[in-house]
Amino acid sequence: MQENTNINGAHDGNSDSNGVTGSCQLRVAIIGGGIVGVAMALGLLRRNMAVRLYEQAGNFREIGAGVAFTTNAQTCMALLSPDILAAMKAVSTKNESPYYTYVDGYRCGPDQTDDDNDMRETQLYQLHAGTTGFDACHRAHFLDEMVKHMPEGVVAFRKRFETYAFDEDLEEFTLRFEDGSTATADVVIGCDGIKSRVRQVLLGEDNPASYPGFAHQVAFRGLVSMERAVATLGKDKAHNQCMHTGPGAHLLNFPVAQHTLMNVVAFAPAPGDWVHERMVAPAGEDELPAAFAGWRPAVRAIVGLLQELEEGRLDKWAIFDTYEHPAPTYASGGVCIAGDAAHATSPHHGAGAGMGIEDALALATVLDLAAKTMQGGDGSKTKRATVAAALAAYDAVRRERTQWLVRSSREVSKTQQVGCQVLSHQPQDGISEVIIVKCPVEG
Ligand SMILES: Cc1cc2nc3c(=O)[nH]c(=O)nc-3n(C[C@H](O)[C@H](O)[C@H](O)COP(=O)(O)OP(=O)(O)OC[C@H]3O[C@@H](n4cnc5c(N)ncnc54)[C@H](O)[C@@H]3O)c2cc1C
């Protein structure tokens, strides 16, 4: 990869060898250094690709609180690069129980009281967390650990991607950044998140699929000291994942940071449009308590713990997704999108980042194959055709599964509301089970 003269004709000062970290002739530009972009880079470096990652911010940073990974995501991390799994394991926290627990956070059960100290809630059902359990981490800790494995010279900060153009003669892309600099690459992977600019250029600015839509929900998030959480809720509830369901809203807590913090995310309905420019906005003082007024004391206590943070100046996070206008393709020629850039989802499966890790594994696999094909081939296929075939294969294997997640997450959200009734549990194989839940019809 090399940075060329910028569009004003001035050289940006980077040497030609910058970022070329492998011997393979495929030069891959990754746009975006979130969890998916960084994992993508480590997976490609492991396969001796020449990788350059362009991040708009001045350093790596993750905002938000906790993130948890399914067994499947963990398997993909190991296959992508054992360094990624090791990074996650170094900072992750396991649930004490092997199950996720869903409770009625709203109705007072027969043996319960409305006394503020009665933290009991009725258990609705439990789901097995998979063979390796659900590992949860502080987002920033995980990203920091992964970045430790990134060689010098791979990452270029303060590079806000604007557009690309393909040179037919040279068979390469020229990327242009907001600061006027340019760079060249054979493959462009957009890992630039929910508002992906790469998706806009790939699908067209007039295409509604280039933009996410508001899911009419907001999330309030925070990390509470485990000491405070245990004192308020008791050890069992504070140290284990628990989904508190109720009318129109729900609240999830799980332990992170080696059980020193309790991650909390509370979801509330938000009818109407999202009018703020950013996806995070200051919440009104009463907004969170109002969403959970009249709920069980345990839920109101967790809301109180969230309000203690930042002296009550909580933010609310708009939930956007690609539900209404899913991307008709994730790839075209030598350009593709992955992670939230391709399939931003509401977070009710807790699997958006995990799906992005799966994307990264699929991409690393097909690009590795493309590179080997080019090295060992008879030259009958151009680099351009080989890369395009690899990315078309990526699109074919990833689109259906990831767009299912986006749809299913919206459905799952409904089952996390009171009024849903568990009809039956059907154990399948000792680990998984089918739970039939009847939910009220909308409208
Ligand atoms: C409340 C909530 C809870 C969640 N919980 C879970 C969970 O438990 N488990 C799970 O698997 N998932 C979870 N998710 C989903 C998960 O957070 C996302 O799927 C994941 O973080 C997306 O990562 P990403 O790297 O694709 O995008 P991002 O993290 O958004 O990273 C994109 C990067 O690209 C950069 N960028 C953007 N535009 C440009 C540009 N033009 N040029 C250069 N750089 C650019 C940004 O600065 C950023 O660094 C949750 C989401 C929410 C909202």
Coordinates of C-alpha atoms and ligand atoms in Angstrom, one line a residue:
M1 CA 0.0 0.0 0.0
Q2 CA 1.3 3.5 -0.6
E3 CA 0.1 7.0 -0.1
N4 CA 0.6 9.0 -3.2
T5 CA 0.6 12.7 -4.0
N6 CA -2.5 14.3 -2.6
I7 CA -5.2 15.9 -4.8
N8 CA -3.5 19.3 -4.4
G9 CA -0.3 17.9 -5.7
A10 CA 1.6 17.9 -2.4
H11 CA 3.1 14.7 -1.1
D12 CA 1.7 13.5 2.2
G13 CA 5.1 12.5 3.5
N14 CA 4.5 8.8 3.8
S15 CA 7.1 6.5 2.3
D16 CA 6.2 4.0 -0.4
S17 CA 6.7 1.0 1.9
N18 CA 4.4 2.4 4.6
G19 CA 1.8 -0.2 5.6
V20 CA 3.1 -3.1 3.3
T21 CA 3.5 -5.8 5.9
G22 CA 3.2 -9.0 3.8
S23 CA 4.7 -10.5 0.7
C24 CA 1.5 -11.1 -1.1
Q25 CA 0.7 -9.0 -4.1
L26 CA -2.8 -8.2 -2.8
R27 CA -2.9 -4.8 -1.2
V28 CA -6.0 -4.4 1.1
A29 CA -7.3 -1.1 2.4
I30 CA -9.5 -1.4 5.4
I31 CA -11.6 1.7 6.2
G32 CA -12.5 2.0 9.9
G33 CA -10.7 0.8 13.1
G34 CA -13.6 -0.4 15.2
I35 CA -13.8 -4.0 16.5
V36 CA -14.5 -5.4 13.0
G37 CA -11.8 -3.4 11.2
V38 CA -9.1 -4.2 13.7
A39 CA -10.1 -7.9 13.7
M40 CA -10.1 -7.9 9.9
A41 CA -6.6 -6.4 9.8
L42 CA -5.2 -9.0 12.2
G43 CA -6.8 -11.8 10.2
L44 CA -5.4 -10.6 6.9
L45 CA -2.0 -9.9 8.4
R46 CA -2.0 -13.5 9.6
R47 CA -2.5 -14.6 6.0
N48 CA 0.5 -12.4 4.9
M49 CA -1.6 -9.8 3.1
A50 CA -0.4 -6.3 2.6
V51 CA -2.8 -4.4 4.9
R52 CA -3.4 -0.7 5.6
L53 CA -6.1 0.4 8.0
Y54 CA -7.5 4.0 7.7
E55 CA -9.3 5.4 10.7
Q56 CA -10.8 8.8 10.9
A57 CA -10.2 9.4 14.6
G58 CA -6.8 10.3 16.1
N59 CA -6.5 7.0 17.9
F60 CA -8.4 3.8 18.5
R61 CA -11.4 4.3 20.8
E62 CA -14.5 2.4 21.6
I63 CA -17.5 4.2 23.0
G64 CA -20.2 2.5 24.8
A65 CA -20.1 0.0 27.6
G66 CA -19.9 -3.8 27.5
V67 CA -20.0 -6.2 24.5
A68 CA -20.5 -9.9 24.8
F69 CA -19.5 -12.7 22.4
T70 CA -21.3 -15.9 21.6
T71 CA -19.6 -19.3 21.3
N72 CA -19.8 -19.0 17.5
A73 CA -18.1 -15.6 17.5
Q74 CA -15.3 -17.0 19.7
T75 CA -14.8 -19.9 17.3
C76 CA -14.5 -17.4 14.4
M77 CA -12.0 -15.3 16.4
A78 CA -9.7 -18.3 16.9
L79 CA -9.9 -19.2 13.2
L80 CA -9.4 -15.6 12.1
S81 CA -6.3 -15.2 14.3
P82 CA -5.7 -16.8 17.7
D83 CA -4.4 -13.4 18.8
I84 CA -8.0 -12.1 18.6
L85 CA -9.4 -14.8 20.8
A86 CA -6.5 -14.4 23.2
A87 CA -7.1 -10.6 23.4
M88 CA -10.8 -11.2 24.1
K89 CA -10.1 -13.9 26.8
A90 CA -7.5 -11.6 28.4
V91 CA -10.2 -9.1 29.3
S92 CA -13.4 -11.0 29.3
T93 CA -15.7 -12.1 32.1
K94 CA -17.8 -15.1 32.2
N95 CA -21.3 -15.4 33.6
E96 CA -21.2 -17.4 36.8
S97 CA -24.2 -19.4 35.5
P98 CA -24.0 -21.2 32.2
Y99 CA -27.5 -19.8 31.4
Y100 CA -29.0 -16.5 30.3
T101 CA -31.9 -15.7 32.6
Y102 CA -35.1 -13.9 31.5
V103 CA -37.3 -12.5 34.3
D104 CA -40.5 -10.6 34.6
G105 CA -39.2 -7.2 35.7
Y106 CA -42.7 -5.7 35.9
R107 CA -45.3 -7.9 37.5
C108 CA -45.3 -8.7 41.1
G109 CA -45.2 -12.5 41.5
P110 CA -47.5 -14.4 44.0
D111 CA -44.8 -14.7 46.6
Q112 CA -43.4 -11.2 46.1
T113 CA -44.2 -7.8 47.6
D114 CA -43.9 -4.2 46.3
D115 CA -41.5 -3.4 49.2
D116 CA -38.5 -1.4 47.8
N117 CA -36.2 -4.0 49.3
D118 CA -37.8 -7.0 47.7
M119 CA -35.5 -7.7 44.8
R120 CA -37.2 -10.8 43.7
E121 CA -38.5 -11.2 40.1
T122 CA -40.3 -14.2 38.5
Q123 CA -38.1 -16.2 36.3
L124 CA -39.6 -16.7 32.8
Y125 CA -37.1 -19.0 31.2
Q126 CA -33.3 -19.6 30.7
L127 CA -31.3 -20.1 27.6
H128 CA -28.0 -22.1 27.6
A129 CA -25.1 -19.8 26.8
G130 CA -23.3 -22.3 24.5
T131 CA -20.4 -24.6 25.1
T132 CA -17.9 -21.8 25.9
G133 CA -20.5 -19.5 27.5
F134 CA -21.1 -15.8 26.8
D135 CA -17.9 -13.9 27.3
A136 CA -18.5 -10.2 28.1
C137 CA -15.9 -7.4 28.0
H138 CA -15.5 -3.7 28.3
R139 CA -15.3 -2.6 24.7
A140 CA -12.3 -0.3 25.1
H141 CA -10.4 -3.1 27.0
F142 CA -11.0 -5.6 24.1
L143 CA -10.0 -3.1 21.4
D144 CA -6.8 -2.1 23.4
E145 CA -5.8 -5.8 23.7
M146 CA -6.3 -6.5 20.0
V147 CA -4.4 -3.4 19.0
K148 CA -1.3 -4.7 20.9
H149 CA -1.0 -7.3 18.2
M150 CA -1.0 -4.7 15.4
P151 CA 2.4 -4.2 13.8
E152 CA 3.8 -0.7 13.4
G153 CA 3.0 1.1 10.2
V154 CA -0.3 -0.7 9.4
V155 CA -2.6 2.0 10.8
A156 CA -3.1 5.5 9.5
F157 CA -5.1 7.8 11.8
R158 CA -7.0 10.9 11.0
K159 CA -7.8 9.5 7.6
R160 CA -11.5 10.2 6.9
F161 CA -12.4 8.2 3.8
E162 CA -14.4 10.1 1.2
T163 CA -14.4 8.2 -2.0
Y164 CA -12.6 5.8 -4.4
A165 CA -12.1 5.4 -8.1
F166 CA -10.9 2.4 -10.0
D167 CA -8.1 2.8 -12.6
E168 CA -8.8 0.3 -15.4
D169 CA -5.3 0.4 -16.8
L170 CA -3.4 0.0 -13.5
E171 CA -6.2 -2.3 -12.1
E172 CA -6.1 -0.5 -8.7
F173 CA -8.2 1.7 -6.6
T174 CA -7.3 5.2 -5.6
L175 CA -8.8 6.2 -2.3
R176 CA -9.4 9.8 -1.4
F177 CA -9.5 11.2 2.2
E178 CA -10.9 14.3 3.6
D179 CA -7.5 15.8 4.2
G180 CA -6.8 15.7 0.5
S181 CA -4.4 12.7 0.6
T182 CA -4.8 9.6 -1.5
A183 CA -3.8 6.0 -1.3
T184 CA -3.9 3.0 -3.6
A185 CA -5.1 -0.6 -3.1
D186 CA -6.3 -3.7 -4.9
V187 CA -9.2 -4.4 -2.4
V188 CA -11.2 -1.9 -0.3
I189 CA -13.1 -3.2 2.7
G190 CA -15.5 -0.8 4.4
C191 CA -15.6 -1.5 8.2
D192 CA -16.7 2.1 8.8
G193 CA -19.7 1.3 10.9
I194 CA -23.4 2.1 10.8
K195 CA -23.0 5.4 8.9
S196 CA -20.6 3.8 6.4
R197 CA -19.3 6.1 3.7
V198 CA -18.0 3.1 1.8
R199 CA -21.6 1.8 1.7
Q200 CA -22.8 5.1 0.3
V201 CA -20.2 5.1 -2.5
L202 CA -20.8 1.3 -3.2
L203 CA -24.6 1.5 -3.4
G204 CA -25.0 5.1 -4.5
E205 CA -25.9 8.1 -2.5
D206 CA -29.5 8.1 -3.8
N207 CA -30.1 4.5 -2.7
P208 CA -32.1 4.2 0.6
A209 CA -30.1 1.1 1.4
S210 CA -27.1 3.4 1.9
Y211 CA -28.5 4.8 5.1
P212 CA -29.7 3.2 8.4
G213 CA -33.1 3.8 9.7
F214 CA -34.3 4.6 13.2
A215 CA -35.7 1.6 15.1
H216 CA -37.7 3.8 17.4
Q217 CA -35.9 2.7 20.5
V218 CA -33.3 4.3 22.6
A219 CA -30.7 2.7 24.9
F220 CA -29.3 4.0 28.2
R221 CA -26.0 2.4 29.0
G222 CA -23.5 2.4 31.8
L223 CA -20.9 0.5 33.9
V224 CA -21.8 0.3 37.5
S225 CA -19.2 -0.6 40.2
M226 CA -19.8 -4.3 41.2
E227 CA -19.6 -3.3 44.8
R228 CA -22.6 -1.0 44.5
A229 CA -24.4 -3.5 42.3
V230 CA -24.0 -6.3 44.8
A231 CA -25.0 -4.1 47.7
T232 CA -28.1 -3.1 45.9
L233 CA -29.2 -6.3 44.1
G234 CA -27.5 -9.1 45.8
K235 CA -24.6 -11.3 44.6
D236 CA -26.5 -13.6 42.3
K237 CA -28.3 -10.9 40.2
A238 CA -25.2 -8.6 40.0
H239 CA -22.8 -11.3 38.9
N240 CA -25.0 -13.0 36.3
Q241 CA -26.6 -11.9 33.1
C242 CA -30.2 -11.1 33.6
M243 CA -32.8 -9.8 31.1
H244 CA -35.6 -7.9 32.9
T245 CA -38.6 -7.8 30.6
G246 CA -41.6 -5.5 30.8
P247 CA -44.2 -3.5 28.9
G248 CA -42.6 -1.8 25.9
A249 CA -39.1 -1.8 27.5
H250 CA -36.5 -4.1 28.9
L251 CA -33.2 -3.9 30.8
L252 CA -30.2 -6.1 30.6
N253 CA -27.3 -6.5 33.1
F254 CA -24.2 -8.6 32.9
P255 CA -20.8 -8.6 34.6
V256 CA -17.6 -7.3 32.8
A257 CA -14.0 -6.4 33.7
Q258 CA -13.4 -9.6 35.8
H259 CA -16.6 -9.0 37.8
T260 CA -15.5 -5.6 38.9
L261 CA -18.2 -3.8 36.9
M262 CA -21.8 -4.5 36.0
N263 CA -22.8 -3.5 32.5
V264 CA -26.3 -2.2 32.2
V265 CA -28.3 -1.4 29.1
A266 CA -31.9 -0.3 29.3
F267 CA -34.1 -0.1 26.2
A268 CA -37.1 2.2 26.0
P269 CA -39.5 3.1 23.1
A270 CA -39.0 6.3 21.2
P271 CA -41.9 7.1 18.9
G272 CA -41.4 9.7 16.2
D273 CA -38.2 10.7 14.4
W274 CA -34.7 10.9 15.8
V275 CA -34.0 14.7 15.4
H276 CA -30.4 14.8 16.7
E277 CA -27.4 14.9 14.3
R278 CA -25.4 12.4 16.3
M279 CA -26.7 9.0 17.4
V280 CA -26.1 9.9 21.0
A281 CA -27.9 12.7 22.8
P282 CA -28.3 13.9 26.4
A283 CA -31.3 12.2 28.0
G284 CA -33.9 14.3 29.9
E285 CA -33.6 14.0 33.6
D286 CA -36.7 11.9 34.0
E287 CA -36.6 10.0 30.8
L288 CA -35.1 6.8 32.1
P289 CA -37.0 6.6 35.4
A290 CA -40.2 7.4 33.5
A291 CA -39.6 4.4 31.1
F292 CA -39.4 2.0 34.1
A293 CA -41.8 3.6 36.5
G294 CA -44.0 1.0 38.3
W295 CA -41.5 -1.8 37.5
R296 CA -40.3 -4.3 40.1
P297 CA -38.0 -2.7 42.8
A298 CA -34.9 -4.6 41.4
V299 CA -35.3 -2.8 38.0
R300 CA -35.9 0.6 39.6
A301 CA -32.8 0.0 41.7
I302 CA -30.7 -0.7 38.6
V303 CA -32.1 2.5 37.0
G304 CA -31.1 4.3 40.2
L305 CA -27.6 2.9 39.9
L306 CA -27.4 4.2 36.3
Q307 CA -28.5 7.6 37.4
E308 CA -25.8 7.7 40.1
L309 CA -23.3 7.7 37.2
E310 CA -22.3 11.0 35.7
E311 CA -24.4 12.6 38.5
G312 CA -27.5 11.8 36.5
R313 CA -26.4 13.3 33.2
L314 CA -27.1 10.3 31.2
D315 CA -26.9 10.0 27.5
K316 CA -29.4 8.1 25.3
W317 CA -28.3 6.1 22.3
A318 CA -30.5 5.9 19.3
I319 CA -31.0 2.4 17.9
F320 CA -30.6 2.5 14.2
D321 CA -30.5 -0.5 11.9
T322 CA -30.7 -1.6 8.2
Y323 CA -34.1 -3.4 8.7
E324 CA -36.1 -1.3 6.3
H325 CA -33.6 -1.0 3.5
P326 CA -31.1 -3.9 3.6
A327 CA -28.2 -3.7 1.2
P328 CA -28.9 -5.5 -2.1
T329 CA -25.2 -6.5 -2.2
Y330 CA -22.2 -6.4 0.1
A331 CA -19.7 -6.3 -2.7
S332 CA -19.0 -4.9 -6.1
G333 CA -15.8 -5.6 -8.0
G334 CA -12.9 -5.1 -5.5
V335 CA -15.0 -3.2 -2.9
C336 CA -17.0 -4.7 -0.1
I337 CA -18.5 -3.8 3.3
A338 CA -18.5 -5.7 6.6
G339 CA -19.7 -5.4 10.1
D340 CA -22.1 -2.6 10.9
A341 CA -21.2 -1.0 7.6
A342 CA -23.0 -3.9 5.9
H343 CA -25.7 -5.0 8.4
A344 CA -26.2 -2.7 11.3
T345 CA -28.7 -4.3 13.6
S346 CA -30.6 -3.5 16.8
P347 CA -28.7 -5.2 19.6
H348 CA -31.3 -7.7 20.9
H349 CA -29.4 -10.8 20.0
G350 CA -26.1 -9.3 21.4
A351 CA -24.5 -10.5 18.2
G352 CA -23.8 -7.5 15.9
A353 CA -20.0 -7.4 16.6
G354 CA -19.9 -11.2 16.5
M355 CA -21.4 -11.3 13.1
G356 CA -18.8 -8.7 12.0
I357 CA -16.1 -11.1 13.2
E358 CA -17.7 -13.9 11.1
D359 CA -17.6 -11.5 8.1
A360 CA -13.9 -10.9 8.7
L361 CA -13.3 -14.6 8.8
A362 CA -15.2 -15.2 5.5
L363 CA -13.3 -12.3 3.9
A364 CA -9.9 -13.4 5.1
T365 CA -10.6 -16.9 3.7
V366 CA -11.8 -15.8 0.3
L367 CA -9.0 -13.2 -0.1
D368 CA -6.4 -15.8 1.0
L369 CA -7.7 -18.1 -1.7
A370 CA -7.7 -15.3 -4.3
A371 CA -4.0 -14.5 -3.4
K372 CA -3.0 -18.1 -3.7
T373 CA -4.9 -18.5 -7.0
M374 CA -3.0 -15.5 -8.4
Q375 CA 0.3 -16.8 -7.1
G376 CA -0.1 -20.3 -8.4
G377 CA -2.3 -19.6 -11.5
D378 CA -1.5 -19.7 -15.2
G379 CA -2.2 -15.9 -15.5
S380 CA -5.4 -16.5 -17.4
K381 CA -7.4 -14.6 -14.8
T382 CA -6.7 -11.0 -14.1
K383 CA -6.2 -9.8 -10.5
R384 CA -9.4 -7.8 -10.9
A385 CA -11.5 -10.8 -11.9
T386 CA -10.0 -13.0 -9.1
V387 CA -10.7 -10.4 -6.4
A388 CA -14.2 -9.7 -7.7
A389 CA -14.9 -13.5 -7.7
A390 CA -13.7 -13.7 -4.1
L391 CA -15.8 -10.8 -2.9
A392 CA -18.8 -12.1 -4.8
A393 CA -18.4 -15.4 -2.8
Y394 CA -18.2 -13.4 0.4
D395 CA -21.5 -11.6 -0.5
A396 CA -23.1 -14.9 -1.3
V397 CA -22.2 -16.6 2.0
R398 CA -22.8 -13.6 4.3
R399 CA -25.8 -11.6 3.2
E400 CA -28.7 -13.9 4.0
R401 CA -27.4 -14.8 7.5
T402 CA -26.6 -11.3 8.5
Q403 CA -29.8 -9.8 7.2
W404 CA -31.7 -12.5 9.1
L405 CA -30.0 -11.2 12.3
V406 CA -31.3 -7.7 11.6
R407 CA -34.9 -8.9 11.2
S408 CA -34.8 -11.4 14.0
S409 CA -33.4 -8.9 16.4
R410 CA -36.4 -6.7 15.9
E411 CA -38.7 -9.8 16.6
V412 CA -36.7 -10.8 19.6
S413 CA -37.1 -7.4 21.1
K414 CA -40.9 -8.0 21.2
T415 CA -40.5 -11.2 23.2
Q416 CA -38.6 -9.2 25.8
Q417 CA -41.8 -7.4 26.7
V418 CA -44.4 -8.4 29.2
G419 CA -47.5 -9.8 27.8
C420 CA -45.4 -12.4 26.1
Q421 CA -46.2 -15.8 27.5
V422 CA -43.8 -18.8 27.5
L423 CA -45.9 -21.7 26.1
S424 CA -43.3 -24.5 26.1
H425 CA -39.7 -25.4 26.5
Q426 CA -38.5 -28.2 24.2
P427 CA -35.0 -29.5 25.0
Q428 CA -33.2 -30.4 21.8
D429 CA -29.9 -32.1 22.6
G430 CA -29.1 -31.3 26.2
I431 CA -27.6 -27.9 25.3
S432 CA -30.1 -26.1 23.1
E433 CA -33.8 -25.9 23.5
V434 CA -36.7 -24.4 21.6
I435 CA -38.8 -22.0 23.6
I436 CA -42.3 -21.2 22.2
V437 CA -43.3 -17.7 23.2
K438 CA -46.7 -16.1 22.4
C439 CA -46.6 -12.3 22.0
P440 CA -49.3 -9.7 21.7
V441 CA -50.1 -8.6 18.1
E442 CA -48.8 -5.1 17.4
G443 CA -51.2 -2.2 16.8
Ligands
LIG1 C1 -26.5 -1.1 23.1 C2 -25.7 -2.0 22.2 C3 -25.3 -3.2 22.7 C4 -24.6 -4.1 21.9 N1 -24.2 -5.3 22.4 C5 -23.5 -6.2 21.6 C6 -23.1 -7.5 22.2 O1 -23.2 -7.7 23.4 N2 -22.4 -8.3 21.3 C7 -22.2 -8.1 20.0 O2 -21.7 -8.9 19.3 N3 -22.6 -6.9 19.5 C8 -23.2 -5.9 20.3 N4 -23.6 -4.7 19.7 C9 -23.3 -4.4 18.3 C10 -21.8 -3.9 18.2 O3 -21.6 -2.9 19.1 C11 -21.5 -3.5 16.8 O4 -22.0 -4.5 15.9 C12 -20.0 -3.4 16.6 O5 -19.5 -2.5 17.5 C13 -19.8 -2.8 15.2 O6 -18.4 -2.7 15.0 P1 -17.8 -2.1 13.6 O7 -16.3 -2.2 13.7 O8 -18.5 -2.7 12.4 O9 -18.3 -0.6 13.6 P2 -17.8 0.6 14.6 O10 -17.5 0.1 15.9 O11 -18.9 1.6 14.4 O12 -16.5 1.1 14.0 C14 -16.4 1.9 12.8 C15 -15.1 2.6 12.8 O13 -15.0 3.3 11.5 C16 -14.5 4.6 11.7 N5 -15.0 5.4 10.5 C17 -16.3 5.7 10.3 N6 -16.4 6.4 9.1 C18 -15.1 6.5 8.7 C19 -14.6 7.1 7.5 N7 -15.3 7.8 6.6 N8 -13.2 7.0 7.3 C20 -12.4 6.4 8.2 N9 -12.9 5.8 9.3 C21 -14.2 5.8 9.5 C22 -15.1 5.0 13.0 O14 -14.4 6.1 13.6 C23 -15.0 3.7 13.8 O15 -13.7 3.6 14.5 C24 -24.3 -3.8 20.5 C25 -24.7 -2.6 20.0 C26 -25.4 -1.7 20.8 C27 -25.9 -0.3 20.2

